[in-house]
Structure formats: structure tokens, C-alpha cells
Coordinates of C-alpha atoms and ligand atoms in Angstrom, one line a residue:
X264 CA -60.0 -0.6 25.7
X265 CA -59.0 -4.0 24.1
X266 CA -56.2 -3.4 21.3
X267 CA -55.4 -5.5 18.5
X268 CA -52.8 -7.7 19.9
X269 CA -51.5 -7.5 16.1
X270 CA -51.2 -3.9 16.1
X271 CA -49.2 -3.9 19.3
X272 CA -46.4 -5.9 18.0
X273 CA -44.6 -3.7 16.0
X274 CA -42.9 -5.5 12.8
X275 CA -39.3 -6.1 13.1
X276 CA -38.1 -3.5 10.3
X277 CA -35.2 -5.9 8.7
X278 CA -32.9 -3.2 6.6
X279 CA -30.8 -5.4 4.5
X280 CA -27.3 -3.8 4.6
X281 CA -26.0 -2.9 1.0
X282 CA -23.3 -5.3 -0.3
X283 CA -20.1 -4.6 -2.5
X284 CA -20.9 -5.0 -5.8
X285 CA -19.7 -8.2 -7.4
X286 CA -15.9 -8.7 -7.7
X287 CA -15.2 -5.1 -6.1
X288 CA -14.0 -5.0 -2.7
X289 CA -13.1 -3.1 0.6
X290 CA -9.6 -2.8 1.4
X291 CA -9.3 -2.9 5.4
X292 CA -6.7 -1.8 7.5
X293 CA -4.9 -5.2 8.0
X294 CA -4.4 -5.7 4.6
X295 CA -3.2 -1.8 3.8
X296 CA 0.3 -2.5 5.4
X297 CA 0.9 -4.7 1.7
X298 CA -0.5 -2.0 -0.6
X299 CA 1.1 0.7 1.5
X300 CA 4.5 -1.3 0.9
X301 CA 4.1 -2.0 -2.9
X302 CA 3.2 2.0 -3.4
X303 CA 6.4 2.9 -2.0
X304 CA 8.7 0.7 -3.7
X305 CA 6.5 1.3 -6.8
X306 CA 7.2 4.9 -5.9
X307 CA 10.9 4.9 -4.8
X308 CA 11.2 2.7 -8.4
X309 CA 9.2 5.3 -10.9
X310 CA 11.4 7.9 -9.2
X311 CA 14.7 6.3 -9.1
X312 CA 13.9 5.7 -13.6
X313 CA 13.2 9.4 -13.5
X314 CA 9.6 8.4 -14.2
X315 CA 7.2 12.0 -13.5
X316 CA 3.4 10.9 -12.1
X317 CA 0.7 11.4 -14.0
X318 CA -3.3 11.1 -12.8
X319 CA -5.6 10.7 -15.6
X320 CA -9.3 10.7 -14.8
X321 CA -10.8 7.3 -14.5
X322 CA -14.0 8.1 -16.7
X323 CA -13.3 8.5 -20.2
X324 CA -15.2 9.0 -23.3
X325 CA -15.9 5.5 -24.9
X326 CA -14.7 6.4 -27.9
X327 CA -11.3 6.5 -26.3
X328 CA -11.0 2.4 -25.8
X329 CA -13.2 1.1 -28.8
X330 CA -11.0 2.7 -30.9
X331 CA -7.7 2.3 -29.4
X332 CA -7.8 -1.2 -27.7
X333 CA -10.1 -2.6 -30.7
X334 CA -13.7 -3.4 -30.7
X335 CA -13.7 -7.1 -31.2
X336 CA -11.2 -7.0 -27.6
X337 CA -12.8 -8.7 -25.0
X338 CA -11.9 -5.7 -22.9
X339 CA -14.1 -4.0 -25.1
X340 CA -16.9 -6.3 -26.7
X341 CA -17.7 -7.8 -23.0
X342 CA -16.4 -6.0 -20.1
X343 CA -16.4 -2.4 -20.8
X344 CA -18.5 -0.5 -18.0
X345 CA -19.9 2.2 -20.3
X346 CA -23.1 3.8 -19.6
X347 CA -24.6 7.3 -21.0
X348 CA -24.5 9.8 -19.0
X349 CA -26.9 13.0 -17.9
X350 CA -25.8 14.8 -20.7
X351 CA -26.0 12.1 -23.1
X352 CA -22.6 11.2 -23.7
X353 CA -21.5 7.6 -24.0
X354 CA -18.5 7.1 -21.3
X355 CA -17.1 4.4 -19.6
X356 CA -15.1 3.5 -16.7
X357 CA -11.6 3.2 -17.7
X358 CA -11.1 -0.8 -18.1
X359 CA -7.2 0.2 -18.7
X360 CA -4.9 3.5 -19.1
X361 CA -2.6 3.3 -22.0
X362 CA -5.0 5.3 -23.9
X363 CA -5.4 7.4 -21.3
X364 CA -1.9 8.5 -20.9
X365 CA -1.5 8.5 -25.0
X366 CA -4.1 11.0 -25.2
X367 CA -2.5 12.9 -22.3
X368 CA 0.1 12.8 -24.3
X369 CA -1.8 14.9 -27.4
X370 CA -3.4 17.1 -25.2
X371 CA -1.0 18.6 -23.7
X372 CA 1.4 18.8 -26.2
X373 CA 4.5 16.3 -24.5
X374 CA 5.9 15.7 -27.9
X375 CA 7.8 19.4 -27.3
X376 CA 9.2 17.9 -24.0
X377 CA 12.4 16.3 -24.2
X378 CA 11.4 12.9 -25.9
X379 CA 10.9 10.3 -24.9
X380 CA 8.3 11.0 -22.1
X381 CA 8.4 8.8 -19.5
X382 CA 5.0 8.7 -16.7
X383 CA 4.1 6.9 -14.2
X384 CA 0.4 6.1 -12.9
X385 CA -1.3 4.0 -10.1
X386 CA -5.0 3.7 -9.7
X387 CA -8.2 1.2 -10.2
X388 CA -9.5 0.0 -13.3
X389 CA -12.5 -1.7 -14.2
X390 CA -13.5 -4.9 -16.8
X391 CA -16.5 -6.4 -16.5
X392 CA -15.2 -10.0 -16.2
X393 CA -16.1 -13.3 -14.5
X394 CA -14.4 -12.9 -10.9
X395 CA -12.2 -15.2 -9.5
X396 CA -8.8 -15.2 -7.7
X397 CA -7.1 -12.9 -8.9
X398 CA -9.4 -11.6 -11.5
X399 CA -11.9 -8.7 -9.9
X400 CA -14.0 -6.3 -11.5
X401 CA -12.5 -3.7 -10.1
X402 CA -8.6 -3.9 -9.8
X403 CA -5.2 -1.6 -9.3
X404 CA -2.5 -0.9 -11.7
X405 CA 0.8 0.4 -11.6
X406 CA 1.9 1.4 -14.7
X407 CA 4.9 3.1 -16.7
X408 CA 4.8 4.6 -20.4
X409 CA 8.0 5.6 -22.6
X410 CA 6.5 7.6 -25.0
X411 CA 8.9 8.6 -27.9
X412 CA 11.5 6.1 -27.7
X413 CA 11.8 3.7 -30.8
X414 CA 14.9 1.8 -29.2
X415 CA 14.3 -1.4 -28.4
X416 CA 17.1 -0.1 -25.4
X417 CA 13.5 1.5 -23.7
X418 CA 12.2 -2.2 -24.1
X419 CA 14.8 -4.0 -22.0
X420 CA 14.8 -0.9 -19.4
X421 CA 11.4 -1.1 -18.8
X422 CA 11.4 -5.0 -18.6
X423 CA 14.3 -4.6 -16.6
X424 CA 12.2 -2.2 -14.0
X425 CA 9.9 -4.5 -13.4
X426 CA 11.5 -7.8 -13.0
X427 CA 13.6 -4.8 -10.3
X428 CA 10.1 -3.9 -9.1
X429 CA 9.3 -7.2 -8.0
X430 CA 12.8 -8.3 -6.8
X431 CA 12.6 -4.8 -4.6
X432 CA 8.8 -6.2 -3.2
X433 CA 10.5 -9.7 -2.2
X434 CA 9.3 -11.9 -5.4
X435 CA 10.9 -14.3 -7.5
X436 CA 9.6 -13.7 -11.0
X437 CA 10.8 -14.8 -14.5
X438 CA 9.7 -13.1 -17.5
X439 CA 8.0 -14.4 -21.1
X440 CA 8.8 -11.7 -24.4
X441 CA 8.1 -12.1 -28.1
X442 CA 7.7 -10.2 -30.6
X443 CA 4.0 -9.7 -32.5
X444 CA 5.8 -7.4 -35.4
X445 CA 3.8 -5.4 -37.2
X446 CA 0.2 -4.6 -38.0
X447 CA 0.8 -6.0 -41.7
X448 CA 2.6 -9.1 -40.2
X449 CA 0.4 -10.0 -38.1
X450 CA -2.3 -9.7 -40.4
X451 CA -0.5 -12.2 -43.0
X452 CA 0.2 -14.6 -39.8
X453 CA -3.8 -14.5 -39.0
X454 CA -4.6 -16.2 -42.0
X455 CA -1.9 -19.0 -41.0
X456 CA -3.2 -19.4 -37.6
X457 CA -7.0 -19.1 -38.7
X458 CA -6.3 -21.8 -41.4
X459 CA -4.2 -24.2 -38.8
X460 CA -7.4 -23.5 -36.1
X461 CA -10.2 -24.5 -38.3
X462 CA -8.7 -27.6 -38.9
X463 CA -9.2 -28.2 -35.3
X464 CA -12.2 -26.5 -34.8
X465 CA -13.9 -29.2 -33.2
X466 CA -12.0 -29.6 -30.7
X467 CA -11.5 -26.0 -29.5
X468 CA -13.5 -24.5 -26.7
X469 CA -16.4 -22.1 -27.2
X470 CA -14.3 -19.1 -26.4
X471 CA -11.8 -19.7 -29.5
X472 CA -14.4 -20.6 -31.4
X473 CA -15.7 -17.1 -31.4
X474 CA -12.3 -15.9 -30.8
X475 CA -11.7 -17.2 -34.5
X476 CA -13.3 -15.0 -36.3
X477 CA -13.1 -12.0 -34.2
X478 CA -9.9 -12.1 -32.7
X479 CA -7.7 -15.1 -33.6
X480 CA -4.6 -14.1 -31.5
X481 CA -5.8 -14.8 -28.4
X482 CA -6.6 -18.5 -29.5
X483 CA -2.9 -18.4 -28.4
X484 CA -3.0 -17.8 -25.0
X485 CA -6.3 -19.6 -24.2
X486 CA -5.9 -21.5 -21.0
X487 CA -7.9 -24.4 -21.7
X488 CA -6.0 -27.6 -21.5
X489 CA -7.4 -29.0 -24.6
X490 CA -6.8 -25.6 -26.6
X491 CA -3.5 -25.2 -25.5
X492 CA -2.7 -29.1 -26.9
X493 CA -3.8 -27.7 -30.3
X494 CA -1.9 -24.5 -30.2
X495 CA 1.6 -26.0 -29.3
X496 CA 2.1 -27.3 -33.4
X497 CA 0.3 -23.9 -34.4
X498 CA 2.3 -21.9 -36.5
X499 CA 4.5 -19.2 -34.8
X500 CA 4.1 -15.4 -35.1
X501 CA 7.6 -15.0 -35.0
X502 CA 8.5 -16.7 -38.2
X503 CA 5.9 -14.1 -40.0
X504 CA 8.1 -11.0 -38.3
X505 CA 9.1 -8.4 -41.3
X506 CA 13.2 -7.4 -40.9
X507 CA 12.9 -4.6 -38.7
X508 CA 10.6 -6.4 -36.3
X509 CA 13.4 -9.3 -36.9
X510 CA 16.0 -6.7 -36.0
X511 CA 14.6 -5.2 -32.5
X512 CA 13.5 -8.2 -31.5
X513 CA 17.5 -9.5 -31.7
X514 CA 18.5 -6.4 -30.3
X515 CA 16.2 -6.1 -27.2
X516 CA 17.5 -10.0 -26.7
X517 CA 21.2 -8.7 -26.6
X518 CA 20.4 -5.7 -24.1
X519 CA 18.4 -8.6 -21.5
X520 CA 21.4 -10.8 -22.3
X521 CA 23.9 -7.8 -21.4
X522 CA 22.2 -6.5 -18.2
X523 CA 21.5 -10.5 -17.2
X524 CA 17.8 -10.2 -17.2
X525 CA 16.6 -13.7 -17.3
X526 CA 14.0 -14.2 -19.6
X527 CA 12.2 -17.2 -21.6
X528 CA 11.1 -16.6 -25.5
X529 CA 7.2 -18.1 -25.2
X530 CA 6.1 -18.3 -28.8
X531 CA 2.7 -18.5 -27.8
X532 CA 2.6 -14.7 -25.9
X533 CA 0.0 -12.1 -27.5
X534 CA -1.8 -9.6 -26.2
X535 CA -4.7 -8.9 -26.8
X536 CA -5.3 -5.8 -27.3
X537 CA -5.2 -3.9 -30.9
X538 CA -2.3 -1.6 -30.2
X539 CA 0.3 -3.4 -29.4
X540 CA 3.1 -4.1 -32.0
X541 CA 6.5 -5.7 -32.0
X542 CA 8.0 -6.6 -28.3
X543 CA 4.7 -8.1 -25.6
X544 CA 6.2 -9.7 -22.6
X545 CA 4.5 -10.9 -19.5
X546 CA 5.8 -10.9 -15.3
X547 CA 4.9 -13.8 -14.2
X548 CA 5.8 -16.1 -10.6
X549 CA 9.0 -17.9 -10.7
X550 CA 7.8 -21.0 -8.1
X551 CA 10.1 -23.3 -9.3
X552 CA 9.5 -25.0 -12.9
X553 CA 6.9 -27.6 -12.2
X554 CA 4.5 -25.0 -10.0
X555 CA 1.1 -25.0 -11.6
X556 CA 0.0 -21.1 -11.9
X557 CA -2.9 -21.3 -12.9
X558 CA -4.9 -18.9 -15.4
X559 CA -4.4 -16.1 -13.4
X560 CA -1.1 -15.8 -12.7
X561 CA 0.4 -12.9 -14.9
X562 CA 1.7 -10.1 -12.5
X563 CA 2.5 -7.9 -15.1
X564 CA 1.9 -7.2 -18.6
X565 CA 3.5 -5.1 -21.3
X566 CA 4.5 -4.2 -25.0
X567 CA 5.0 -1.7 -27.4
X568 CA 2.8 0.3 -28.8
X569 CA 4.0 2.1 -31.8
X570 CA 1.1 3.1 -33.8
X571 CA -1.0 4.5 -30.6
X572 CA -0.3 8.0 -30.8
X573 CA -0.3 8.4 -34.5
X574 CA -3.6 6.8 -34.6
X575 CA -5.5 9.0 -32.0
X576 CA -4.4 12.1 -33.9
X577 CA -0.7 12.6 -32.5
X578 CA 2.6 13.4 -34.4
X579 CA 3.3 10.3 -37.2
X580 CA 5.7 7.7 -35.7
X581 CA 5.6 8.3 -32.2
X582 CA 6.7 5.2 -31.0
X583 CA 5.9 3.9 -27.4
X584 CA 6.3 1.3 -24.7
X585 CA 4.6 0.8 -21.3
X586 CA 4.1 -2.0 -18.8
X587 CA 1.1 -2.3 -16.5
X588 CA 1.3 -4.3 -12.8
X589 CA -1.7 -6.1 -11.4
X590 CA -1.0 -4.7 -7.6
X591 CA -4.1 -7.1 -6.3
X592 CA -1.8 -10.1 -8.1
X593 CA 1.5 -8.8 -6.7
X594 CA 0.2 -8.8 -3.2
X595 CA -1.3 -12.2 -3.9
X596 CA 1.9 -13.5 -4.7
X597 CA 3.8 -11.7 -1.6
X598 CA 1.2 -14.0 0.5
X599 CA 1.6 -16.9 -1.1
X600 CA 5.4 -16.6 -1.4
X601 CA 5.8 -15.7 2.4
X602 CA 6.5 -12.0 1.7
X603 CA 6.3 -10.0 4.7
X604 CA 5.8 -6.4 4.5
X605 CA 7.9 -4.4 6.7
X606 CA 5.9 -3.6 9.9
X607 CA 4.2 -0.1 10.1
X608 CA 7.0 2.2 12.4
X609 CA 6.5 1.8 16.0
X610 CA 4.8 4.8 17.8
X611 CA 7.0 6.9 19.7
X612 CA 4.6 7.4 22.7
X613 CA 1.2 6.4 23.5
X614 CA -1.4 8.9 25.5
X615 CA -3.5 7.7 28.5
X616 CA -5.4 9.4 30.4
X617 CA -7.7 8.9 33.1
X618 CA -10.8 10.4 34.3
X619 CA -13.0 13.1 32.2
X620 CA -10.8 16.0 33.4
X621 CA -7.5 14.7 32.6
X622 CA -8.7 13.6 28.9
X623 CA -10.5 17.0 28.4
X624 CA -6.7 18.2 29.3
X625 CA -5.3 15.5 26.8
X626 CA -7.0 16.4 24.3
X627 CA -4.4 19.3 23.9
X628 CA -1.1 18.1 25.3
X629 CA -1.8 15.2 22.7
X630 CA -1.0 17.9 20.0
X631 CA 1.5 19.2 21.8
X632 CA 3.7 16.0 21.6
X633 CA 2.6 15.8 18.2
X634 CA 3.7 18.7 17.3
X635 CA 6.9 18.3 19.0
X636 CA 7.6 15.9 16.3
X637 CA 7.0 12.9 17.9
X638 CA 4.9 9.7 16.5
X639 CA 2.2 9.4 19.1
X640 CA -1.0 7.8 19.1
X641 CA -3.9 7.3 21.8
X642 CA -7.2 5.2 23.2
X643 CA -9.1 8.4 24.3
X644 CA -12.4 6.7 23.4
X645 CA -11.4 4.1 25.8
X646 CA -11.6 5.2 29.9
X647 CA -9.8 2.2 32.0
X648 CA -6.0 2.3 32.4
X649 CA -5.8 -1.3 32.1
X650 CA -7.5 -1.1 28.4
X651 CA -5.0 2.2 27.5
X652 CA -1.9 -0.2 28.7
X653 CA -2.9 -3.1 26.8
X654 CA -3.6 -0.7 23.4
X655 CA -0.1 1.1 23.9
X656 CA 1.4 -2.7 24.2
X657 CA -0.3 -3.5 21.3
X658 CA 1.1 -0.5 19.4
X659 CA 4.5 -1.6 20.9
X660 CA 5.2 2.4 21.7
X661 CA 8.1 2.8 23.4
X662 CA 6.9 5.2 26.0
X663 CA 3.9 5.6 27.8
X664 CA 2.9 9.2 29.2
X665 CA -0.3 9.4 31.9
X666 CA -2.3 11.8 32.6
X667 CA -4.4 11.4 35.7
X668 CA -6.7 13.7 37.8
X669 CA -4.0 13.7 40.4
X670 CA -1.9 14.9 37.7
X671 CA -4.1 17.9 36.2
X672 CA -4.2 19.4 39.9
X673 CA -0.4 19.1 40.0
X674 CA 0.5 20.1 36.3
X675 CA 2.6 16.7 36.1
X676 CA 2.6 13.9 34.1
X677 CA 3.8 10.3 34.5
X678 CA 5.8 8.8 31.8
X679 CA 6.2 5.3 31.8
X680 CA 9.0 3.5 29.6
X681 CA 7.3 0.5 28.1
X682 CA 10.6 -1.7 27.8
X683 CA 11.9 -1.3 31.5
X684 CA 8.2 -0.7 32.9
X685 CA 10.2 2.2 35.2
X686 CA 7.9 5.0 35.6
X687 CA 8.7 8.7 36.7
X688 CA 6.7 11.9 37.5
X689 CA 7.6 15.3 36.4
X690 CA 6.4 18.2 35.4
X691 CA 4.1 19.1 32.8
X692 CA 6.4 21.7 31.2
X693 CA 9.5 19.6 31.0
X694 CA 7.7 16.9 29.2
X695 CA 8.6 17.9 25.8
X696 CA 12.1 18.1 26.7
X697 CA 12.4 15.0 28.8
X698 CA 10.8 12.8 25.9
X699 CA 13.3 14.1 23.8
X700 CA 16.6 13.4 26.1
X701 CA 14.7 10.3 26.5
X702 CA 14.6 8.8 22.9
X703 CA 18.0 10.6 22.2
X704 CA 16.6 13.5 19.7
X705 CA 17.6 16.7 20.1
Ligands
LIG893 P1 -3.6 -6.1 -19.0 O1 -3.9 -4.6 -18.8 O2 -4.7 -6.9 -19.3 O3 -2.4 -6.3 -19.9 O4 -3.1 -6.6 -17.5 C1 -2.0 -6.2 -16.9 C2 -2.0 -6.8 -15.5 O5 -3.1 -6.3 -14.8 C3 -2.2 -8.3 -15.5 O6 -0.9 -9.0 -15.7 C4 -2.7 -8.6 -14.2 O7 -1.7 -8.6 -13.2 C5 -3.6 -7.3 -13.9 N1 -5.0 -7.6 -14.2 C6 -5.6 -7.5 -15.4 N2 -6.9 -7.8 -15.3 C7 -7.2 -8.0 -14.0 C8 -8.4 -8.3 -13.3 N3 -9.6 -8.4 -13.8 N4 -8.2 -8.4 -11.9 C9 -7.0 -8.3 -11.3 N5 -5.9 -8.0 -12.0 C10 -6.0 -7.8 -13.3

């Protein structure tokens, strides 16, 4: 019977493999040896401060960052991931965690703990922004928050933990403070700045051109070259500061003075979020003073937020002060300033086998050694010797141990030492023991 010809030939089924999602990406292996080393110094660092951990969950009700980091934030107005959920509830991905950690705060009642409160988090966040180097959609912070400590003493400490942080990681980094004063303040300062910007408004970009009436601070810090021309004779927040302000700000200057934190005053840094009072400062690369950053180039971020907790329902004048650390921008900066993270510890022993019997055996002894204490790793997906050799090079293990067919019949084992390349048989049951004397551990 004649067929179609066309019905024969089945159609190549193309399945098109799913991608990331833009500016969100996969952390491989290779790369894990840098974020592996920043957790632990960020650890060894929150601990050393006497810093306790806290996890918050990373969706949120919405309500949580309109009201708190301000509606007309970028954070907010643009790149909040909020959605509605089954139940109808508006939520939304949390695009930072102050407020997170503030409400953690409430909720469970910290402000009977000793105060001030002093947590530690680490985990990704998510702002719906234009990617770029440095700038993803979905990104990792390490962050501390001092919760109950008016002091500008807690200031300098915490700016002086993470100018530590980064010397601890390898980096050279200088920091930028101000101080944004109060809510009042700032609001007389606005009309200044609004009234110097309009003069100008031709020649701002289209960003600050919104940005004037919605949030004129960050006209500020906007990158653009010919915005930045215009903001250098702009009046300065930090002639509008009320005494106090005046007074912590001089104070928080004499404790970085007095512990030799190097810092610059940059009358231009704001943040730009709602909460933030008094003392911002920003970590940012110290490549030597003509080194073009670039937009992206803050490592860290911080300030004082003194009105947080009061405003989401917590005890009046709670003051606070936190810091946040870009860890995708720290490792950036490891690479580009030649950091090298230490390399992963070298396996004790590495477990070959060969034939189907001998890694059926394996299988066990492996847990054996492993349980013994020792660091040991294994091919057993791969069959030839040749292939388990080159792997346990590769691993740089110190010792080899083999396990042939030969060697299942006689209950032995061969252990190679991968320095000398002397090799010795001996019995299966004095392995444990003779790995032992061998690498000196009792
Ligand atoms: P912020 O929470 O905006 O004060 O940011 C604190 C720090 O987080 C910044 O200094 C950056 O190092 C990092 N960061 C903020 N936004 C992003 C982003 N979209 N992608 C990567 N890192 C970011």
C-alpha cells in the first residue's frame, strides 16, 4: 500500500527550553565559591557585632512598602512585583526588607528585649528595573538593623561594620555620609531645591523632570551628566538641618574621626526612599580617585530610620539604623579588583573503583570513610580508572583509595598517596585506621 510520503516523516517536535526570566539568573557552581565566601565573612561579621539572624518571608502584603518606602518611590511607583493573589489579597515580592524587619519588630514584641535590637538578614529581593550590570531584577542583600538606638554611636558602628565587611572580603572601599535631617527639614529644603530645578528645567532629563514633582530628592543623585552639572550649585540639604540633626550629624563625624573611618561628606547623597531621616551614607569602590564607577557602583547603602516603627503602629520614638549590601555588586567588585576567594578545602580522599562489583561494594565503604570523619569525594558514575585518576587530580585529594575486583575477592584495598604516587595494599579492615596514621589524625 502506497503511504503518504508526508505522513511518514514525522515533524521534528522543536520544545523551546524555558528561559530565566529577564534580569534573574542561575547561580552555578563556579561562581558559588564567591558567594559562599562573602556569606561567611558576612556571617563571622554579624556574629562577631553580636548581630542575631532573622528570616523574614519574602512575600509581603503591599501595604507594607507603599506605605513605608513612599508611594511616589521608584521602588514603589515602577518596580514593585505585586500581584493579587488566590485569595484576593494584593501582595508583592519584597523589593527591600527594612520594613520587613520593622514589622518583625512589632510583631513580636522586640521592644521588651534589651534595646536596641540588633538583626541580621541575607536573601533576594526583587525591583522591577531596567537590567544592566549590576542592576538585576532579582538581587541579594545582606543587611543589619539597630533598632532602638538613637546614638549616633550605632551610626558610626554600623558604618564602621561595613567599611570592616568589605576590608574582611579583600576590597578597597571609601564611604559617602550626610545627613537628610528631618521630615520637616527636608520638606522646607524641597521647596529650595524645586525652586533652584525649575529654573533649569529645560535642561534636566526626563527622569527629573517627573522626579520634580513627585520626588525631588533624587534629582540629587541622578546620574546623568547634564543633571549632575545642574545639581552641583543646587542648594544643599545640609544647610536646611534643624539643631539636633546639626548635633548628630557632628557627633557621628567625631566617632568616624575617632575610630579612623575614612569617609568623604557628599552633599549630594539622598536616598530615596520615604523613611529615611538624618545620617544616609553609601559603600562605594575605592579604585583610586580618577576611576569612573559608573551608575551602578554603590556596594552598600544605608541610613537612619527614625520614624519607621512609630509609623507602622510601634512604640513612639523608636529610633533605628540599618545598612543593606548589594552581594551581586560585592562580588562584582571582588572580580574586578582581582579578589580571589579562598579555594574550596581540598578533599581528604578520593573513591575509585573499578568494575560493577567493586562499586556495588563502594557504595558502602564510601560512607564508611565518611563517616570516619574524613572529606571524601568520588566519580562512581564514571567506570575507567584513568577517568577516576584524572577527577581525584582535579580535586587535588591527597589520597587515592581503589577498589578493584581483585580487591573485593581479597577484602583489601589499594591506597594510593596522590603527592608521592607510592601505592600500598592492605587490608580492608585497617583502612580506617591507616588513613588516619596517614594524614596524622588520631
Ligand atoms: P537600596 O536598598 O536601594 O538602598 O540598595 C542597597 C544596595 O543594594 C545597593 O547599594 C546595591 O549594592 C544593591 N542593589 C540595589 N538595587 C539593586 C539591583 N537592582 N540589582 C543589584 N543590586 C542592587
Amino acid at each position: 500500500m502506497a503511504t503518504d510520503k508526508k505522513e511518514e516523516e514525522k515533524p521534528v517536535k522543536r520544545v523551546k527550553t524555558p528561559e530565566t526570566l529577564r534580569g534573574m539568573k542561575d547561580i552555578l557552581p563556579d561562581e558559588q565559591i564567591y558567594w559562599e565566601y562573602f556569606r561567611r565573612k558576612a556571617r563571622e561579621i554579624s556574629a562577631a557585632y553580636s548581630f542575631g539572624r532573622i528570616d523574614m518571608p519574602i512575600l509581603e502584603d503591599e501595604k507594607l512598602f507603599v506605605r513605608t518606602v513612599g508611594k511616589q518611590t521608584d521602588i514603589v511607583e515602577k518596580e514593585m512585583y505585586n500581584f493579587i493573589d488566590k485569595g484576593e489579597s494584593k501582595v508583592a515580592l519584597r523589593p527591600e526588607a527594612t520594613a520587613s524587619v520593622a514589622r518583625a519588630y512589632i510583631n513580636h514584641g522586640m521592644l521588651n528585649l534589651p534595646q536596641p535590637v540588633k538583626l541580621w538578614y541575607m536573601g533576594p529581593m526583587f525591583r522591577y528595573d531596567r537590567p544592566q550590570s549590576g542592576r538585576y531584577r532579582q538581587f541579594h542583600q545582606y543587611g543589619l538593623e539597630v533598632i532602638g538606638g538613637p546614638d549616633s554611636v550605632v551610626d558610626a558602628q554600623l558604618i564602621l561594620i561595613a567599611v570592616r565587611l568589605f576590608e574582611d572580603l579583600g576590597l578597597k572601599v571609601k564611604v559617602e555620609i550626610n545627613s537628610i535631617g528631618t521630615a520637616t527639614t527636608r520638606q522646607e529644603y524641597k521647596i529650595e531645591l524645586i525652586a533652584y530645578a525649575r529654573k533649569h528645567r529645560k535642561e534636566l532629563c526626563e527622569d527629573c523632570t517627573r522626579r520634580l514633582s513627585r520626588n525631588p530628592l533624587r534629582l540629587l543623585d541622578c546620574k546623568q551628566d547634564a543633571c549632575r552639572v545642574i545639581m552641583k550649585d543646587a542648594p544643599q540639604i545640609i544647610d536646611w538641618l534643624d539643631e539636633d540633626s546639626k548635633q548628630h550629624f557632628m557627633q557621628l563625624i567625631e566617632y568616624l574621626d575617632e575610630i579612623s573611618v575614612p569617609y568623604v561628606l557628599n552633599p549630594h547623597l539622598v536616598r530615596g526612599l520615604d523613611y529615611y531621616n538624618r545620617t544616609v551614607f553609601e559603600v562605594v569602590p575605592d579604585r583610586g580617585d580618577d576611576a569612573d564607577l559608573g551608575s551602578q557602583s554603590a556596594l552598600a547603602a544605608g541610613g537612619r530610620y527614625d520614624g519607621l516603627v512609630e509609623q507602622m503602629g510601634g512604640r513612639e520614638e523608636t529610633a533605628a539604623v540599618g545598612l543593606a549590601v548589594g552581594i551581586e555588586r560585592a562580588i562584582l567588585e571582588m572580580k574586578q579588583q582581582d579578589v580571589e576567594p579562598p579555594a574550596l578545602p581540598r578533599p581528604d580522599i578520593f573513591f575509585a573503583q573499578i568494575g560493577a562489583e567493586a562499586r556495588r561494594a563502594a557504595l558502602q565503604h564510601f560512607e564508611d570513610v565518611r563517616a570516619a570523619g574524613f572529606h571524601v569525594v568520588e566519580a562512581f558514575g564514571k567506570s575507567s580508572l584513568k577517568g577516576q585518576l584524572e577527577a581525584a587530580n582535579k580535586e587535588n585529594a591527597r589520597f587515592t583509595v581503589i577498589l578493584g575486583q581483585l580487591e573485593v575477592q581479597d577484602n583489601t584495598i589499594i591506597v594510593r598517596d596522590m603527592e608521592s604516587g607510592a601505592q600500598e595494599t592492605i587490608p580492608m579492615e585497617q583502612m580506617i585506621d591507616y588513613l588516619k596514621k596517614e594524614m596524622g589524625r588520631k
